[in-house]
Short mmCIF file of C-alpha atoms in Angstrom, two decimals:
data_model
loop_
_atom_site.label_atom_id
_atom_site.label_comp_id
_atom_site.label_asym_id
_atom_site.label_seq_id
_atom_site.Cartn_x
_atom_site.Cartn_y
_atom_site.Cartn_z
CA MET A 82 79.75 64.89 75.01
CA LYS A 83 82.95 64.04 77.28
CA ILE A 84 83.94 67.61 79.37
CA LEU A 85 86.39 68.28 81.28
CA VAL A 86 86.33 70.79 83.90
CA LEU A 87 88.29 73.25 85.30
CA VAL A 88 88.13 75.46 88.20
CA HIS A 89 90.80 76.03 90.84
CA GLU A 90 88.37 75.86 94.02
CA TYR A 91 84.88 73.18 94.20
CA PRO A 92 83.16 72.55 97.39
CA PRO A 93 84.29 72.19 100.57
CA VAL A 94 86.80 74.34 99.46
CA GLY A 95 86.22 77.85 97.89
CA GLY A 96 82.59 80.05 97.63
CA GLY A 97 80.01 81.23 95.04
CA GLY A 98 81.74 79.81 92.13
CA GLY A 99 82.82 76.33 93.13
CA ARG A 100 79.09 75.27 94.14
CA VAL A 101 78.03 76.88 90.01
CA ALA A 102 80.59 74.59 88.49
CA GLN A 103 79.15 71.86 91.03
CA ASP A 104 75.22 72.16 90.33
CA LEU A 105 76.37 72.65 86.59
CA CYS A 106 78.70 69.56 86.23
CA VAL A 107 75.78 67.75 88.42
CA GLY A 108 73.21 68.31 86.20
CA LEU A 109 75.68 67.86 82.81
CA VAL A 110 75.32 63.60 84.13
CA GLU A 111 72.26 64.13 84.64
CA ARG A 112 71.57 64.63 81.04
CA GLY A 113 73.59 61.73 80.06
CA HIS A 114 77.27 63.05 79.91
CA GLN A 115 81.28 62.11 81.36
CA VAL A 116 82.71 64.88 82.98
CA ARG A 117 85.61 64.46 84.63
CA LEU A 118 87.09 67.60 86.66
CA LEU A 119 90.08 69.10 88.06
CA THR A 120 90.56 71.16 90.99
CA ALA A 121 92.68 72.09 93.99
CA GLN A 122 93.81 70.12 96.69
CA HIS A 123 93.25 70.97 99.79
CA GLY A 124 93.43 69.45 103.88
CA ASP A 125 92.63 66.31 103.45
CA LEU A 126 90.39 65.97 101.10
CA PRO A 127 91.37 62.83 98.95
CA GLU A 128 93.30 63.76 95.62
CA VAL A 129 90.68 61.16 93.52
CA GLU A 130 87.23 60.10 94.02
CA ILE A 131 84.07 60.25 92.17
CA GLN A 132 81.10 62.11 92.94
CA ASP A 133 77.85 62.44 91.80
CA GLY A 134 78.85 60.98 89.12
CA ILE A 135 81.92 63.40 88.68
CA GLN A 136 85.23 62.27 88.42
CA ILE A 137 87.04 64.49 90.58
CA PHE A 138 91.41 65.01 90.94
CA ARG A 139 92.34 67.33 93.49
CA LEU A 140 95.82 68.52 92.59
CA LYS A 141 98.25 70.30 94.76
CA SER A 142 98.59 73.76 93.75
CA GLY A 143 99.50 75.86 97.40
CA ARG A 144 95.77 76.28 97.81
CA LYS A 145 96.67 77.23 102.07
CA VAL A 146 92.78 77.77 102.80
CA PRO A 147 89.78 76.93 102.15
CA TYR A 148 88.26 80.56 101.75
CA ARG A 149 91.02 82.37 99.35
CA ALA A 150 93.24 81.13 96.25
CA ASP A 151 96.31 83.88 96.25
CA PHE A 152 98.05 84.44 94.02
CA SER A 153 100.57 82.05 94.17
CA ALA A 154 98.40 79.18 94.80
CA MET A 155 96.24 80.47 91.54
CA LEU A 156 99.57 80.13 89.28
CA GLY A 157 99.96 76.87 91.44
CA PHE A 158 96.90 75.46 89.88
CA VAL A 159 97.65 76.24 86.19
CA LEU A 160 100.44 74.93 86.61
CA ALA A 161 98.78 71.46 87.91
CA SER A 162 95.69 71.66 85.62
CA THR A 163 97.44 72.20 82.76
CA ARG A 164 100.12 69.30 83.25
CA GLU A 165 96.90 66.62 84.66
CA GLY A 166 94.50 68.44 81.55
CA LEU A 167 97.50 67.45 79.14
CA ARG A 168 97.40 63.66 80.84
CA GLN A 169 93.34 63.63 80.40
CA ILE A 170 93.29 64.79 77.23
CA ARG A 171 95.47 62.09 76.03
CA ALA A 172 93.66 59.33 77.71
CA GLU A 173 90.44 60.30 77.28
CA ARG A 174 89.83 63.07 74.57
CA PRO A 175 87.40 65.12 75.81
CA ASP A 176 85.17 66.78 73.25
CA VAL A 177 85.28 70.07 74.91
CA ILE A 178 86.99 71.81 78.07
CA HIS A 179 85.12 73.88 80.03
CA VAL A 180 86.57 76.37 82.60
CA HIS A 181 84.89 78.09 85.59
CA PHE A 182 87.09 81.70 86.25
CA ALA A 183 89.19 82.80 83.30
CA VAL A 184 91.85 84.05 85.20
CA PRO A 185 93.03 81.23 86.83
CA ALA A 186 91.13 78.40 85.02
CA GLY A 187 91.68 80.07 81.75
CA VAL A 188 95.27 80.12 81.35
CA SER A 189 95.65 76.06 81.24
CA ALA A 190 92.10 76.02 78.53
CA PHE A 191 94.59 77.98 76.42
CA LEU A 192 97.78 76.61 76.72
CA LEU A 193 95.77 73.01 76.71
CA SER A 194 93.55 74.03 73.24
CA ARG A 195 97.00 75.01 71.75
CA LEU A 196 97.71 71.88 71.87
CA THR A 197 95.32 69.42 71.52
CA LYS A 198 93.24 71.93 69.66
CA VAL A 199 90.52 70.59 72.14
CA PRO A 200 88.23 73.64 72.15
CA TYR A 201 87.31 75.51 75.45
CA VAL A 202 84.45 77.65 77.26
CA ILE A 203 85.18 79.92 79.63
CA THR A 204 82.21 80.97 82.22
CA ALA A 205 83.15 84.58 83.77
CA HIS A 206 82.17 85.22 87.70
CA LEU A 207 83.41 88.67 88.33
CA GLY A 208 86.69 88.18 89.96
CA ASP A 209 88.38 87.11 86.97
CA VAL A 210 87.15 90.37 85.32
CA PRO A 211 89.39 93.14 85.47
CA GLY A 212 87.39 95.97 88.07
CA GLY A 213 85.41 93.36 88.73
CA VAL A 214 86.39 92.19 92.78
CA PRO A 215 89.38 95.96 92.76
CA GLU A 216 90.42 95.72 96.01
CA LYS A 217 91.17 92.08 95.83
CA THR A 218 92.76 91.70 91.93
CA ARG A 219 93.61 95.11 90.73
CA LYS A 220 97.58 94.70 91.65
CA TRP A 221 97.57 90.97 89.97
CA PHE A 222 95.34 92.09 87.04
CA ARG A 223 98.17 94.57 86.79
CA TRP A 224 100.85 91.95 85.97
CA VAL A 225 98.46 89.66 84.07
CA PHE A 226 96.12 91.64 81.89
CA PRO A 227 98.61 91.79 79.23
CA PHE A 228 97.87 87.95 78.66
CA THR A 229 94.66 87.85 79.12
CA PRO A 230 92.43 89.09 75.87
CA ALA A 231 94.13 85.67 74.17
CA ILE A 232 91.66 83.90 77.05
CA TRP A 233 88.91 85.63 75.72
CA GLN A 234 89.86 85.70 71.90
CA GLN A 235 90.47 82.03 71.69
CA ALA A 236 87.65 80.31 73.83
CA ALA A 237 85.20 79.21 71.95
CA LYS A 238 82.40 80.39 73.92
CA ILE A 239 81.68 82.53 76.33
CA ALA A 240 78.87 82.99 79.54
CA ALA A 241 78.56 85.85 82.30
CA VAL A 242 76.80 85.09 84.86
CA SER A 243 74.53 88.37 84.76
CA GLN A 244 74.20 91.41 82.70
CA PHE A 245 76.58 93.31 84.75
CA THR A 246 79.47 90.78 84.73
CA ARG A 247 78.64 90.64 80.89
CA GLU A 248 79.24 94.60 80.51
CA LEU A 249 82.27 94.61 82.94
CA ALA A 250 83.61 92.27 80.31
CA LEU A 251 83.21 94.08 77.30
CA LYS A 252 84.62 96.97 78.22
CA SER A 253 88.06 94.81 78.91
CA TYR A 254 87.92 92.00 75.64
CA ASP A 255 85.66 92.62 72.43
CA VAL A 256 84.19 88.99 72.13
CA PRO A 257 80.44 87.61 72.41
CA ILE A 258 79.60 87.19 75.58
CA GLU A 259 76.10 85.36 76.73
CA VAL A 260 74.57 85.86 79.40
CA ILE A 261 73.41 82.31 81.83
CA PRO A 262 72.41 82.71 85.12
CA ASN A 263 73.85 80.75 88.34
CA GLY A 264 70.99 78.81 89.38
CA VAL A 265 69.62 76.49 92.36
CA ASP A 266 67.84 72.86 92.26
CA LEU A 267 63.91 74.03 93.59
CA LYS A 268 63.56 70.16 94.52
CA SER A 269 66.14 70.50 96.86
CA LEU A 270 66.05 73.65 97.73
CA ASP A 271 62.66 73.61 99.45
CA PRO A 272 61.88 75.53 102.34
CA GLY A 273 58.64 73.92 103.08
CA GLU A 274 56.09 75.69 104.62
CA ILE A 275 57.16 79.82 104.66
CA THR A 276 56.60 81.37 108.58
CA VAL A 277 57.89 84.14 110.49
CA ASN A 278 60.59 83.89 113.42
CA HIS A 279 59.59 85.42 116.19
CA PRO A 280 62.35 87.00 116.83
CA PRO A 281 63.35 87.13 113.42
CA LYS A 282 66.64 85.79 112.18
CA ILE A 283 69.14 87.51 109.94
CA VAL A 284 71.84 85.66 107.52
CA PHE A 285 74.78 86.65 106.27
CA ALA A 286 76.82 84.26 103.51
CA GLY A 287 80.28 85.01 102.36
CA ARG A 288 83.81 85.84 102.55
CA PHE A 289 84.96 88.24 105.41
CA THR A 290 86.78 90.54 103.21
CA GLU A 291 86.38 93.96 102.06
CA GLN A 292 84.42 93.22 99.08
CA LYS A 293 81.71 91.50 101.16
CA ASN A 294 81.07 94.98 103.34
CA PRO A 295 80.85 92.92 106.62
CA ILE A 296 82.12 95.54 108.24
CA LYS A 297 79.58 98.12 107.55
CA MET A 298 76.30 95.40 108.18
CA LEU A 299 77.80 94.74 111.61
CA ALA A 300 76.92 99.02 111.83
CA CYS A 301 73.55 98.71 110.87
CA LEU A 302 72.56 95.78 112.84
CA ALA A 303 74.12 98.20 115.55
CA LYS A 304 71.55 101.18 114.63
CA VAL A 305 68.55 97.89 114.99
CA SER A 306 69.76 96.69 118.13
CA ASP A 307 66.71 98.29 120.17
CA ILE A 308 64.13 95.77 118.36
CA PRO A 309 64.85 91.97 118.37
CA TRP A 310 66.67 90.03 116.11
CA HIS A 311 70.11 87.24 115.65
CA CYS A 312 71.71 87.24 113.29
CA THR A 313 73.99 84.21 112.13
CA LEU A 314 77.55 84.84 110.73
CA ILE A 315 78.66 81.92 108.28
CA GLY A 316 81.95 82.50 106.44
CA ASP A 317 86.00 83.17 107.39
CA GLY A 318 87.94 85.29 105.90
CA PRO A 319 91.05 87.96 107.29
CA LEU A 320 88.27 90.84 108.43
CA ARG A 321 87.58 88.16 111.33
CA PRO A 322 88.73 89.68 114.70
CA ALA A 323 87.32 93.11 113.23
CA MET A 324 84.26 91.52 112.77
CA GLU A 325 84.67 90.25 116.49
CA ASP A 326 85.79 93.11 117.64
CA ALA A 327 82.84 95.30 115.95
CA VAL A 328 80.43 92.68 117.78
CA GLU A 329 81.91 93.53 121.56
CA LYS A 330 82.04 96.83 121.18
CA ALA A 331 78.18 97.34 119.84
CA ASN A 332 77.38 94.86 122.77
CA LEU A 333 75.78 92.06 120.10
CA GLY A 334 77.50 88.98 121.80
CA ASP A 335 74.12 87.77 122.48
CA ARG A 336 72.71 88.92 119.18
CA VAL A 337 75.05 87.58 116.63
CA SER A 338 76.91 84.15 116.00
CA PHE A 339 79.93 83.26 114.07
CA LEU A 340 79.09 80.13 112.40
CA GLY A 341 82.56 79.76 110.36
CA TRP A 342 83.28 78.35 107.11
CA VAL A 343 80.78 74.59 106.91
CA LYS A 344 79.94 72.61 104.31
CA PRO A 345 76.82 73.96 101.51
CA GLU A 346 74.40 72.06 103.38
CA ARG A 347 74.80 73.14 106.60
CA VAL A 348 74.23 76.63 105.11
CA ILE A 349 71.68 75.89 103.26
CA ASP A 350 70.28 74.35 106.72
CA GLN A 351 70.60 78.23 108.59
CA TYR A 352 69.00 79.05 105.56
CA ARG A 353 65.31 76.62 106.28
CA SER A 354 65.65 78.80 109.78
CA ALA A 355 66.39 81.94 108.86
CA ASP A 356 64.04 85.02 107.23
CA LEU A 357 66.18 87.49 106.66
CA MET A 358 69.72 87.88 104.37
CA PHE A 359 71.69 91.09 104.58
CA MET A 360 74.60 91.50 102.35
CA PRO A 361 75.47 95.22 101.56
CA SER A 362 78.34 93.33 98.96
CA TYR A 363 80.81 96.17 97.09
CA SER A 364 80.74 94.00 94.20
CA GLU A 365 79.28 90.79 93.62
CA GLY A 366 78.73 88.48 89.88
CA LEU A 367 75.40 87.01 90.92
CA PRO A 368 76.29 85.89 94.40
CA VAL A 369 75.26 82.21 94.92
CA VAL A 370 74.48 82.50 98.17
CA GLY A 371 71.51 85.05 96.99
CA VAL A 372 70.35 82.70 94.31
CA GLN A 373 69.99 80.29 97.66
CA ALA A 374 67.91 82.69 99.63
CA LEU A 375 65.97 82.99 97.13
CA ALA A 376 65.00 79.42 97.09
CA MET A 377 64.76 79.17 100.32
CA GLY A 378 62.17 82.21 100.54
CA LEU A 379 64.66 84.33 102.49
CA ALA A 380 63.51 88.66 102.46
CA LEU A 381 66.21 89.83 100.54
CA VAL A 382 68.53 93.02 101.72
CA LEU A 383 70.94 93.68 99.67
CA SER A 384 73.50 96.32 98.08
CA ARG A 385 72.80 97.66 94.56
CA ALA A 386 76.25 96.05 93.31
CA GLY A 387 76.75 94.21 90.13
CA GLY A 388 74.72 91.58 89.56
CA ASN A 389 72.47 91.66 93.27
CA VAL A 390 69.70 93.90 91.43
CA GLU A 391 68.38 90.89 89.33
CA LEU A 392 67.87 88.87 92.21
CA VAL A 393 65.63 91.97 93.88
CA ASP A 394 62.82 93.38 92.81
CA ASN A 395 62.39 96.40 95.54
CA GLY A 396 59.51 96.95 98.32
CA VAL A 397 58.29 93.04 96.41
CA ASN A 398 60.97 90.20 98.24
CA GLY A 399 63.63 92.64 99.67
CA PHE A 400 65.23 96.22 99.14
CA LEU A 401 68.28 97.99 97.71
CA HIS A 402 70.34 100.14 98.55
CA ASP A 403 73.98 101.35 97.46
CA PRO A 404 76.91 99.90 99.61
CA ASP A 405 77.79 103.15 101.97
CA ASP A 406 73.91 103.86 102.54
CA THR A 407 73.80 102.85 106.33
CA GLN A 408 70.21 104.84 106.78
CA GLY A 409 68.88 103.34 103.51
CA PHE A 410 69.73 99.70 104.86
CA VAL A 411 68.50 100.64 108.71
CA SER A 412 65.10 101.38 107.23
CA ALA A 413 64.76 98.58 105.14
CA LEU A 414 65.89 96.58 107.72
CA ARG A 415 63.66 98.18 110.65
CA GLU A 416 60.57 98.36 108.30
CA LEU A 417 60.86 93.87 107.33
CA LEU A 418 61.64 92.94 111.41
CA THR A 419 58.81 95.25 113.22
CA ASP A 420 56.55 93.83 110.70
CA PRO A 421 55.90 90.15 110.42
CA ASP A 422 53.24 89.90 107.77
CA ARG A 423 55.51 92.21 105.45
CA LEU A 424 58.00 90.20 106.33
CA LEU A 425 56.32 86.80 105.25
CA GLN A 426 55.06 88.94 102.56
CA PHE A 427 58.90 89.28 100.41
CA ARG A 428 59.52 85.78 101.72
CA LYS A 429 56.87 84.54 99.76
CA ALA A 430 57.88 86.72 96.72
CA SER A 431 61.56 85.81 97.30
CA ARG A 432 60.52 81.91 96.46
CA GLU A 433 58.04 82.84 93.72
CA LYS A 434 60.54 85.10 92.04
CA SER A 435 63.29 82.12 92.40
CA GLN A 436 61.77 80.19 89.59
CA GLN A 437 63.27 82.08 87.04
CA PHE A 438 66.82 80.77 88.13
CA THR A 439 65.99 77.45 88.13
CA MET A 440 69.10 74.65 87.50
CA SER A 441 67.60 71.90 84.90
CA TYR A 442 66.98 75.65 82.46
CA VAL A 443 70.34 76.60 83.48
CA THR A 444 72.20 73.17 82.25
CA LYS A 445 70.23 72.83 79.44
CA GLN A 446 71.53 76.46 78.33
CA TYR A 447 75.28 75.31 79.08
CA GLU A 448 73.97 71.93 77.11
CA THR A 449 73.66 73.96 74.18
CA LEU A 450 76.69 76.44 74.41
CA LEU A 451 79.24 73.50 75.25
CA GLU A 452 77.64 71.75 71.79
CA GLN A 453 77.39 74.77 69.52
CA ALA A 454 81.56 75.08 70.87
CA ILE A 455 82.26 72.23 69.36
CA GLN A 456 79.96 72.35 66.36
CA ASN A 457 81.97 75.71 65.65
CA GLN A 458 85.29 73.79 66.19
CA ASN A 459 84.50 71.31 64.20
#
């Protein structure tokens, strides 16, 4: 197949959705398909390059920071990817368009499909679903929602990254939606022999935004400061100053490290040296960082939000609590941080559970979905 992929963020720009797109594109290329990808330009990244067999075109769309795209940057990507997409289709005539996020990339795919008759497939990640991340998207969905039903209805196929994302999307759009989880390459994400650090090492990875609930995370850590541990925070965002203040007020300066926004390879290096992932998010689709943490054999202390529940067998490889359940999180942390044998047991259980999210299986599912979209168009 010739596949044209549209996604407004792609490593090293953006978060988990971009990493999903990258892993899937690599998998499709390895299976013999031709992949061209349109994404957003940022900083000094090359405008055109071939990476892992993928032809990448980075488009100027007004993106200001790597970790977040505001409404103007999303609109800029719609305009730029529609223009470049039309040029690519006229030159190469792809068999199918695959978009990650129904908004903004789905808007471009809808327009391109209407103009060229090339079918498109949507992968919904949660933030592109009404109500998925309300603190981030509520305002702009008030404006764009009336225009989105046609995007979902005209798609040849739609996949959601979790059952939660699917069920939420069905509340707004009466269309068939399949569930294909985010996957990981278990060969490249290999923790080796799983042991426990002394003191234990905690890791958080994600945007420093209200959705990820990082202030709650730090409040919980302050309540277990009487026991040994160290925590590394990977990411950046508007809440960083407030997080730094919280660390200072709780006298955790020597226990908490801010790593910043780093390349995906360095994130994995941090997982390799950690024992436990702690993320009390308010909403999640199926977090890529969580699936990666499974593969690297980390115990998981997560909120009971969205796709998180698909990553944790409660009491086996981690614990789930409501996002505002401070005492629940504190109890879970205390239990694992004070019992190395139990922590080791949870770590090994996570690695075992990661077998459910192999990238080869996920790639085959998408290959079938894309082929069905082409066949239905013909």
